[in-house]
CSV table of C-alpha atoms and ligand atoms in Angstrom, one decimal:
chain,number,residue,atom,x,y,z
A,1,MET,CA,64.3,117.0,238.6
A,2,ALA,CA,67.0,116.0,236.3
A,3,LEU,CA,70.2,117.8,236.8
A,4,ILE,CA,70.7,117.9,232.9
A,5,GLN,CA,68.2,118.1,230.6
A,6,VAL,CA,68.8,117.6,226.9
A,7,GLU,CA,66.1,117.4,224.2
A,8,ASN,CA,66.3,117.1,220.6
A,9,LEU,CA,69.3,119.1,220.4
A,10,ARG,CA,71.1,119.8,217.3
A,11,LYS,CA,73.9,121.5,216.0
A,12,GLU,CA,75.0,122.6,212.5
A,13,PHE,CA,78.1,124.1,211.6
A,14,LYS,CA,78.7,126.0,208.2
A,15,ARG,CA,81.9,125.6,206.8
A,16,GLN,CA,83.5,127.2,203.7
A,17,LYS,CA,83.8,125.0,200.9
A,18,ARG,CA,87.6,124.2,200.3
A,19,LYS,CA,88.4,124.5,196.7
A,20,ASP,CA,91.7,122.8,195.0
A,21,GLY,CA,93.4,124.9,192.1
A,22,PHE,CA,93.9,128.4,191.6
A,23,TRP,CA,91.0,129.6,189.4
A,24,PRO,CA,88.6,127.8,191.7
A,25,LEU,CA,90.5,129.1,194.5
A,26,MET,CA,90.3,132.6,193.2
A,27,LYS,CA,86.3,132.1,192.5
A,28,SER,CA,85.6,131.1,196.0
A,29,LEU,CA,87.2,134.2,197.2
A,30,VAL,CA,84.4,136.2,195.6
A,31,TYR,CA,81.3,133.7,195.7
A,32,ARG,CA,82.1,132.1,198.9
A,33,GLU,CA,80.0,128.6,198.8
A,34,TYR,CA,79.4,127.0,202.2
A,35,GLU,CA,78.5,123.2,203.0
A,36,GLN,CA,76.8,122.2,206.1
A,37,LYS,CA,78.2,119.8,208.4
A,38,ILE,CA,75.4,118.2,211.1
A,39,ALA,CA,77.5,117.7,214.4
A,40,VAL,CA,74.6,117.0,216.6
A,41,GLU,CA,71.3,115.5,215.1
A,42,GLY,CA,68.6,115.3,217.8
A,43,ILE,CA,70.1,114.0,220.6
A,44,SER,CA,68.1,113.3,224.1
A,45,PHE,CA,69.0,112.4,227.7
A,46,THR,CA,68.8,113.4,231.2
A,47,ILE,CA,71.8,113.0,233.7
A,48,GLY,CA,70.9,112.7,237.6
A,49,GLU,CA,72.7,114.0,240.5
A,50,GLY,CA,75.7,112.2,241.2
A,51,GLU,CA,76.0,109.9,238.4
A,52,ILE,CA,79.1,109.3,236.2
A,53,VAL,CA,78.3,108.9,232.5
A,54,GLY,CA,80.6,108.0,229.9
A,55,TYR,CA,80.0,109.7,226.6
A,56,ILE,CA,81.6,107.4,223.7
A,57,GLY,CA,81.9,107.0,220.2
A,58,PRO,CA,84.4,107.3,217.1
A,59,ASN,CA,86.1,110.4,215.8
A,60,GLY,CA,83.9,112.9,214.7
A,61,ALA,CA,80.7,111.8,216.5
A,62,GLY,CA,79.5,114.7,217.9
A,63,LYS,CA,81.0,114.2,221.5
A,64,SER,CA,83.0,117.4,222.0
A,65,THR,CA,80.3,119.5,220.2
A,66,THR,CA,77.3,118.1,222.8
A,67,ILE,CA,79.7,118.7,225.7
A,68,LYS,CA,80.5,122.1,224.6
A,69,MET,CA,76.4,123.0,224.3
A,70,MET,CA,76.3,121.8,227.8
A,71,ALA,CA,78.9,123.9,229.2
A,72,GLY,CA,77.7,126.9,227.4
A,73,ILE,CA,80.7,127.4,224.9
A,74,LEU,CA,78.5,126.4,221.8
A,75,VAL,CA,75.0,127.8,220.8
A,76,PRO,CA,72.7,125.0,219.6
A,77,THR,CA,71.1,125.4,216.4
A,78,SER,CA,68.0,124.0,218.1
A,79,GLY,CA,66.5,122.0,220.9
A,80,VAL,CA,67.0,122.1,224.6
A,81,VAL,CA,69.7,121.8,227.0
A,82,ARG,CA,69.0,123.0,230.8
A,83,VAL,CA,71.5,122.4,233.4
A,84,ASN,CA,70.6,123.0,236.8
A,85,GLY,CA,67.3,124.5,235.4
A,86,LEU,CA,69.6,127.0,233.5
A,87,VAL,CA,70.4,127.5,229.6
A,88,PRO,CA,73.8,127.5,229.7
A,89,PHE,CA,74.5,129.5,226.9
A,90,GLU,CA,72.5,132.4,228.0
A,91,ASN,CA,73.4,132.2,231.4
A,92,ARG,CA,77.0,131.8,231.0
A,93,ILE,CA,78.7,133.1,234.1
A,94,GLU,CA,76.0,131.8,236.4
A,95,ASN,CA,76.5,128.5,234.8
A,96,ALA,CA,80.4,128.7,235.1
A,97,ARG,CA,80.0,128.9,238.5
A,98,ARG,CA,78.4,125.5,238.8
A,99,ILE,CA,80.5,123.5,236.4
A,100,GLY,CA,84.0,122.5,235.6
A,101,ALA,CA,85.5,121.6,232.3
A,102,VAL,CA,88.6,120.0,231.3
A,103,PHE,CA,89.7,119.7,227.5
A,104,GLY,CA,92.3,117.1,227.3
A,105,GLN,CA,93.5,118.5,224.2
A,106,LYS,CA,93.8,122.1,225.6
A,107,SER,CA,94.8,123.5,228.7
A,108,GLN,CA,92.8,126.4,230.4
A,109,LEU,CA,95.8,127.3,232.6
A,110,TRP,CA,98.1,130.4,232.2
A,111,TRP,CA,101.0,129.5,230.0
A,112,ASP,CA,103.5,131.3,231.3
A,113,THR,CA,102.9,131.1,235.2
A,114,PRO,CA,104.0,128.8,237.7
A,115,VAL,CA,101.0,126.2,238.6
A,116,ILE,CA,100.5,127.4,242.0
A,117,GLU,CA,100.1,131.0,240.7
A,118,SER,CA,97.9,129.8,238.2
A,119,LEU,CA,95.6,128.0,241.0
A,120,LYS,CA,95.7,130.9,243.0
A,121,LEU,CA,94.2,133.1,240.0
A,122,THR,CA,91.4,130.7,239.8
A,123,LYS,CA,90.6,131.0,243.5
A,124,TYR,CA,90.2,134.9,243.0
A,125,MET,CA,88.2,134.5,239.6
A,126,TYR,CA,85.7,132.3,241.6
A,127,ASP,CA,85.6,134.0,244.9
A,128,ILE,CA,86.7,130.7,246.8
A,129,PRO,CA,87.0,131.1,250.5
A,130,GLU,CA,90.4,130.9,251.9
A,131,ASP,CA,89.8,128.0,253.8
A,132,ARG,CA,87.9,126.2,251.2
A,133,PHE,CA,90.7,126.7,248.8
A,134,ALA,CA,93.2,125.3,251.3
A,135,GLN,CA,91.2,122.3,252.3
A,136,ASN,CA,90.6,121.4,248.3
A,137,MET,CA,94.3,121.8,247.6
A,138,ALA,CA,95.5,119.7,250.4
A,139,MET,CA,92.9,116.9,249.0
A,140,PHE,CA,93.8,117.4,245.3
A,141,SER,CA,97.6,117.7,246.1
A,142,ASP,CA,97.6,114.5,247.9
A,143,ILE,CA,95.4,112.4,244.9
A,144,LEU,CA,97.0,114.0,242.0
A,145,GLY,CA,100.5,114.7,243.4
A,146,LEU,CA,100.6,118.2,242.7
A,147,ASP,CA,103.6,119.1,244.9
A,148,GLU,CA,106.1,117.9,242.8
A,149,PHE,CA,105.6,120.5,239.9
A,150,LYS,CA,103.5,123.2,241.7
A,151,ASN,CA,106.0,125.6,241.0
A,152,VAL,CA,106.5,124.9,237.3
A,153,ALA,CA,105.4,127.3,234.8
A,154,VAL,CA,102.6,125.8,232.6
A,155,ARG,CA,104.5,125.5,229.6
A,156,ALA,CA,107.2,123.5,230.9
A,157,LEU,CA,105.0,120.8,232.4
A,158,SER,CA,104.7,117.2,231.0
A,159,LEU,CA,101.7,116.2,229.8
A,160,GLY,CA,100.4,114.3,232.4
A,161,GLN,CA,101.5,116.9,235.2
A,162,ARG,CA,99.7,119.4,233.0
A,163,MET,CA,96.5,117.2,232.8
A,164,ARG,CA,96.4,116.9,237.0
A,165,ALA,CA,97.0,120.5,237.1
A,166,ASP,CA,93.9,121.2,234.7
A,167,LEU,CA,92.0,118.6,236.5
A,168,CYS,CA,92.6,120.9,239.9
A,169,ALA,CA,91.9,123.9,238.6
A,170,ALA,CA,88.7,122.6,237.3
A,171,LEU,CA,87.4,121.6,240.7
A,172,LEU,CA,88.7,124.0,243.2
A,173,HIS,CA,85.5,126.0,243.0
A,174,ASP,CA,83.3,123.1,244.2
A,175,PRO,CA,81.3,122.6,240.7
A,176,ALA,CA,78.4,120.3,240.7
A,177,ILE,CA,79.1,119.1,237.4
A,178,VAL,CA,82.2,118.5,235.5
A,179,TYR,CA,82.9,117.5,231.9
A,180,LEU,CA,86.0,116.0,231.3
A,181,ASP,CA,86.6,115.9,227.4
A,182,GLU,CA,89.5,113.4,227.2
A,183,PRO,CA,91.3,113.7,230.4
A,184,THR,CA,93.6,110.5,230.2
A,185,ILE,CA,94.5,111.1,226.4
A,186,GLY,CA,98.0,110.2,225.7
A,187,LEU,CA,98.9,109.6,229.4
A,188,ASP,CA,100.7,106.7,231.0
A,189,VAL,CA,99.1,103.9,232.6
A,190,VAL,CA,100.1,105.3,236.3
A,191,VAL,CA,99.2,109.0,235.5
A,192,LYS,CA,95.6,107.3,234.3
A,193,GLU,CA,95.0,105.3,237.2
A,194,ARG,CA,95.6,108.8,239.3
A,195,ILE,CA,93.3,110.6,237.5
A,196,ARG,CA,90.5,107.7,237.5
A,197,GLU,CA,91.1,107.8,241.3
A,198,PHE,CA,90.7,111.7,241.7
A,199,ILE,CA,87.5,111.2,239.8
A,200,ARG,CA,86.0,108.3,241.4
A,201,GLU,CA,86.9,110.4,244.9
A,202,ILE,CA,85.5,113.3,244.0
A,203,ASN,CA,82.1,111.6,243.0
A,204,ARG,CA,81.7,109.7,246.0
A,205,ASP,CA,82.9,112.2,248.7
A,206,ARG,CA,80.9,115.2,247.1
A,207,GLY,CA,78.5,113.7,244.7
A,208,THR,CA,79.9,115.4,241.7
A,209,THR,CA,78.0,114.6,238.7
A,210,VAL,CA,80.6,113.5,235.9
A,211,ILE,CA,80.7,113.1,232.5
A,212,LEU,CA,83.6,111.9,230.7
A,213,THR,CA,84.6,111.7,227.1
A,214,THR,CA,87.3,109.0,226.4
A,215,HIS,CA,88.5,106.6,223.6
A,216,ASP,CA,90.2,104.2,226.6
A,217,MET,CA,87.7,101.8,227.7
A,218,ALA,CA,89.5,100.7,230.5
A,219,ASP,CA,88.3,104.7,231.9
A,220,ILE,CA,84.9,103.4,231.2
A,221,GLU,CA,84.9,100.1,232.8
A,222,LYS,CA,86.6,101.6,236.0
A,223,LEU,CA,84.4,104.8,236.4
A,224,CYS,CA,81.0,104.5,234.6
A,225,SER,CA,77.9,102.3,235.1
A,226,ARG,CA,76.1,104.5,232.4
A,227,VAL,CA,77.2,104.9,229.2
A,228,MET,CA,76.2,106.7,226.1
A,229,VAL,CA,77.3,105.7,222.5
A,230,VAL,CA,77.1,108.5,220.2
A,231,ASP,CA,77.4,108.1,216.2
A,232,HIS,CA,77.1,110.4,213.3
A,233,GLY,CA,75.6,113.1,215.7
A,234,LYS,CA,72.8,110.4,217.0
A,235,LEU,CA,72.6,108.8,220.1
A,236,MET,CA,72.9,104.8,219.5
A,237,TYR,CA,72.8,103.6,223.1
A,238,ASP,CA,72.0,105.0,226.4
A,239,GLY,CA,72.0,102.6,229.3
A,240,ASN,CA,73.9,100.3,231.6
A,241,LEU,CA,77.6,99.2,230.8
A,242,GLN,CA,76.7,95.5,232.1
A,243,THR,CA,73.6,95.4,229.7
A,244,LEU,CA,75.6,96.4,226.7
A,245,LYS,CA,78.1,94.1,227.3
A,246,ASN,CA,75.1,91.5,227.4
A,247,ASP,CA,73.6,92.7,224.7
A,248,TYR,CA,77.0,92.7,222.4
A,249,GLY,CA,79.1,90.9,224.4
A,250,ASN,CA,78.3,87.6,224.5
A,251,MET,CA,81.2,86.9,222.4
A,252,GLU,CA,84.3,84.7,223.2
A,253,THR,CA,87.6,84.4,221.8
A,254,MET,CA,89.7,81.1,221.6
A,255,VAL,CA,93.3,81.5,220.8
A,256,VAL,CA,94.7,78.5,219.5
A,257,ASP,CA,98.4,77.3,218.8
A,258,THR,CA,99.0,74.7,216.3
A,259,VAL,CA,101.9,72.6,215.1
A,260,GLU,CA,100.5,72.5,211.6
A,261,ASN,CA,99.8,75.7,209.5
A,262,PHE,CA,96.4,76.8,210.8
A,263,VAL,CA,94.0,77.4,207.9
A,264,MET,CA,90.6,78.9,208.7
A,265,ASP,CA,87.9,76.4,207.1
A,266,GLU,CA,84.3,76.9,205.7
A,267,ALA,CA,83.0,74.2,208.2
A,268,LEU,CA,84.4,76.5,211.0
A,269,GLN,CA,82.6,79.4,209.4
A,270,ASP,CA,79.2,77.7,209.2
A,271,MET,CA,79.4,76.4,212.6
A,272,GLY,CA,79.3,80.5,213.2
A,273,VAL,CA,83.2,81.0,214.2
A,274,ALA,CA,84.9,84.2,213.0
A,275,TYR,CA,88.7,84.3,212.3
A,276,SER,CA,91.0,86.8,213.0
A,277,GLN,CA,94.8,87.2,213.6
A,278,THR,CA,96.5,88.7,216.6
A,279,GLU,CA,99.2,91.3,216.0
A,280,ASP,CA,101.8,88.7,216.7
A,281,ALA,CA,100.2,86.3,214.4
A,282,ARG,CA,98.1,84.2,216.7
A,283,ASN,CA,94.9,82.5,215.5
A,284,GLN,CA,91.6,83.8,217.0
A,285,LEU,CA,88.5,82.0,216.6
A,286,ILE,CA,85.8,84.4,218.0
A,287,TYR,CA,82.2,83.0,218.7
A,288,ASP,CA,79.4,83.3,220.3
A,289,LYS,CA,79.1,81.4,223.5
A,290,ASN,CA,75.3,81.2,223.9
A,291,LYS,CA,75.3,79.4,220.6
A,292,MET,CA,78.7,77.6,220.5
A,293,ASN,CA,80.8,76.1,223.2
A,294,SER,CA,84.6,76.1,223.3
A,295,SER,CA,84.6,72.2,224.0
A,296,SER,CA,83.0,71.6,220.4
A,297,ILE,CA,85.4,73.9,218.8
A,298,ILE,CA,88.2,72.6,220.3
A,299,LYS,CA,87.5,69.2,219.9
A,300,TRP,CA,86.9,69.8,215.7
A,301,ILE,CA,90.6,71.3,215.7
A,302,MET,CA,92.1,68.4,217.4
A,303,GLU,CA,90.5,66.0,215.1
A,304,ARG,CA,92.6,68.1,212.6
A,305,TYR,CA,95.5,69.6,214.1
A,306,THR,CA,98.2,68.9,216.7
A,307,VAL,CA,97.2,71.5,219.3
A,308,ARG,CA,100.1,73.0,221.2
A,309,ASP,CA,98.0,75.4,223.5
A,310,PHE,CA,94.9,77.1,223.4
A,311,ASN,CA,93.1,79.7,225.6
A,312,VAL,CA,89.4,80.9,225.9
A,313,LYS,CA,89.0,84.6,227.1
A,314,GLU,CA,86.0,86.9,227.3
A,315,THR,CA,86.1,89.2,224.5
A,316,GLU,CA,87.4,92.6,225.6
A,317,ILE,CA,85.2,95.9,225.7
A,318,GLU,CA,87.4,97.1,223.1
A,319,GLU,CA,86.3,94.3,221.0
A,320,ILE,CA,82.9,94.9,221.6
A,321,ILE,CA,82.6,98.4,221.0
A,322,ARG,CA,84.8,98.1,217.9
A,323,LYS,CA,81.9,95.8,216.9
A,324,LEU,CA,79.3,98.0,218.0
A,325,TYR,CA,80.7,100.9,215.9
A,326,ALA,CA,81.5,98.8,212.6
A,327,GLY,CA,77.7,97.9,213.2
A,328,PHE,CA,76.7,101.6,213.1
A,329,SER,CA,78.7,102.3,210.2
A,330,GLN,CA,77.4,99.5,208.4
A,331,GLU,CA,73.5,100.5,209.3
A,332,GLU,CA,74.4,103.8,208.2
A,333,LYS,CA,75.9,102.6,204.5
A,334,ILE,CA,72.8,100.5,204.1
A,335,GLU,CA,70.7,103.5,204.8
A,336,ARG,CA,72.6,105.6,202.3
A,337,GLN,CA,72.0,102.9,199.6
A,338,GLU,CA,68.7,102.6,200.2
A,339,VAL,CA,68.2,106.6,199.6
A,340,MET,CA,70.3,106.1,196.5
A,341,VAL,CA,68.0,103.6,195.1
B,1,ATP,N1,83.8,124.5,214.8
B,1,ATP,C1,83.4,123.9,213.7
B,1,ATP,N2,83.3,124.2,212.6
B,1,ATP,C2,83.1,123.1,211.6
B,1,ATP,N3,82.7,121.7,211.9
B,1,ATP,C3,83.2,121.4,213.0
B,1,ATP,C4,83.5,122.2,214.2
B,1,ATP,N4,83.7,121.9,215.3
B,1,ATP,C5,83.4,120.3,215.2
B,1,ATP,N5,82.9,120.4,213.6
B,1,ATP,C6,82.9,118.8,213.1
B,1,ATP,O1,81.6,118.3,213.5
B,1,ATP,C7,81.7,116.9,213.7
B,1,ATP,C8,81.8,116.5,215.4
B,1,ATP,O2,83.1,117.1,215.7
B,1,ATP,P1,83.2,116.7,217.3
B,1,ATP,O3,84.7,117.6,217.5
B,1,ATP,O4,82.0,116.9,218.2
B,1,ATP,O5,83.8,115.2,217.4
B,1,ATP,P2,84.1,114.2,218.7
B,1,ATP,O6,83.0,113.0,219.0
B,1,ATP,O7,84.3,115.1,219.6
B,1,ATP,O8,85.2,113.4,218.0
B,1,ATP,P3,87.0,113.1,218.7
B,1,ATP,O9,86.6,111.5,219.1
B,1,ATP,O10,87.5,113.3,217.2
B,1,ATP,O11,87.2,114.2,219.5
B,1,ATP,C9,82.8,116.5,212.9
B,1,ATP,O12,82.6,116.3,211.8
B,1,ATP,C10,83.8,117.8,213.0
B,1,ATP,O13,84.3,117.9,211.9
B,2,MG,MG1,86.3,115.4,221.0
């Protein structure tokens, strides 16, 4: 049986319409007008024990809303969520014992309390046995490096320290599932790496199931074999990371440096080559490596320019995802146009 089962899940938010100007504002105080926002629009998936699933998508796609429904924080408008056989929002307390959650944007710890005291409070709240608490603290302190700031009040922690403390607190009661909503947001590479190590470790050692939301594709590459891509509240892709790369990632990028000023040519375009410039004004040629090969492109260029240097690289996962997101928006636009016609 699947650990997490989500079927045709929907969430609509009712928002009061914003009014600009004095009279419209006054009127809106008397006659409240609402507008509907569909944040999650019929999503279905199952997640098995011990998986690490990356849940990705552009801003406002509906990721946090889905996670909040799985965690029992939000009540779905319709559809099914079952976690460990329980309906989270109907069995909040029972569900909370079995899950851990970190919302990167907001700490769950007591603001004015030293980290260690906050963690002890968590111990009492979840009724964690003394020896288990000690074991977990030893392991977590080691990987997350908590010792250097465990006596500091939460409000005085740096973002990276706070996130490490939050992760520790979320996992002290040995939850079977952990929801991590942007746990690496705004952190430096060293802390990010520590957090990834921690996630890997609890998944490997304890079989903890991890649902991870992030905008950092390195998190996904380093941790997740499965990714779900959501956009405008709909699931657009669910599967293997490698397959995603194969389907969308047959692209290669050639960076060329020419003595003469390089001008993108129509002939190159007709060959199926796209042009873009890097931030430091270098010329990038992007093409599908199944249809084109780099030698025919470089030959074409060398016949017309003096080439100083060139370099061919796989298109990075960031680029693939960007293309994927852009593709979705395009489809959405086409759909809308069709509706309008
Ligand atoms: N409490 C709320 N009331 C009204 N609308 C909401 C509420 N929470 C979310 N929304 C809307 O639902 C949509 C999905 O929001 P959600 O927070 O799930 O996106 P997200 O994928 O987590 O985005 P981000 O990457 O920016 O965190 C957005 O359009 C958002 O404005
Ligand atoms: Mg979010």
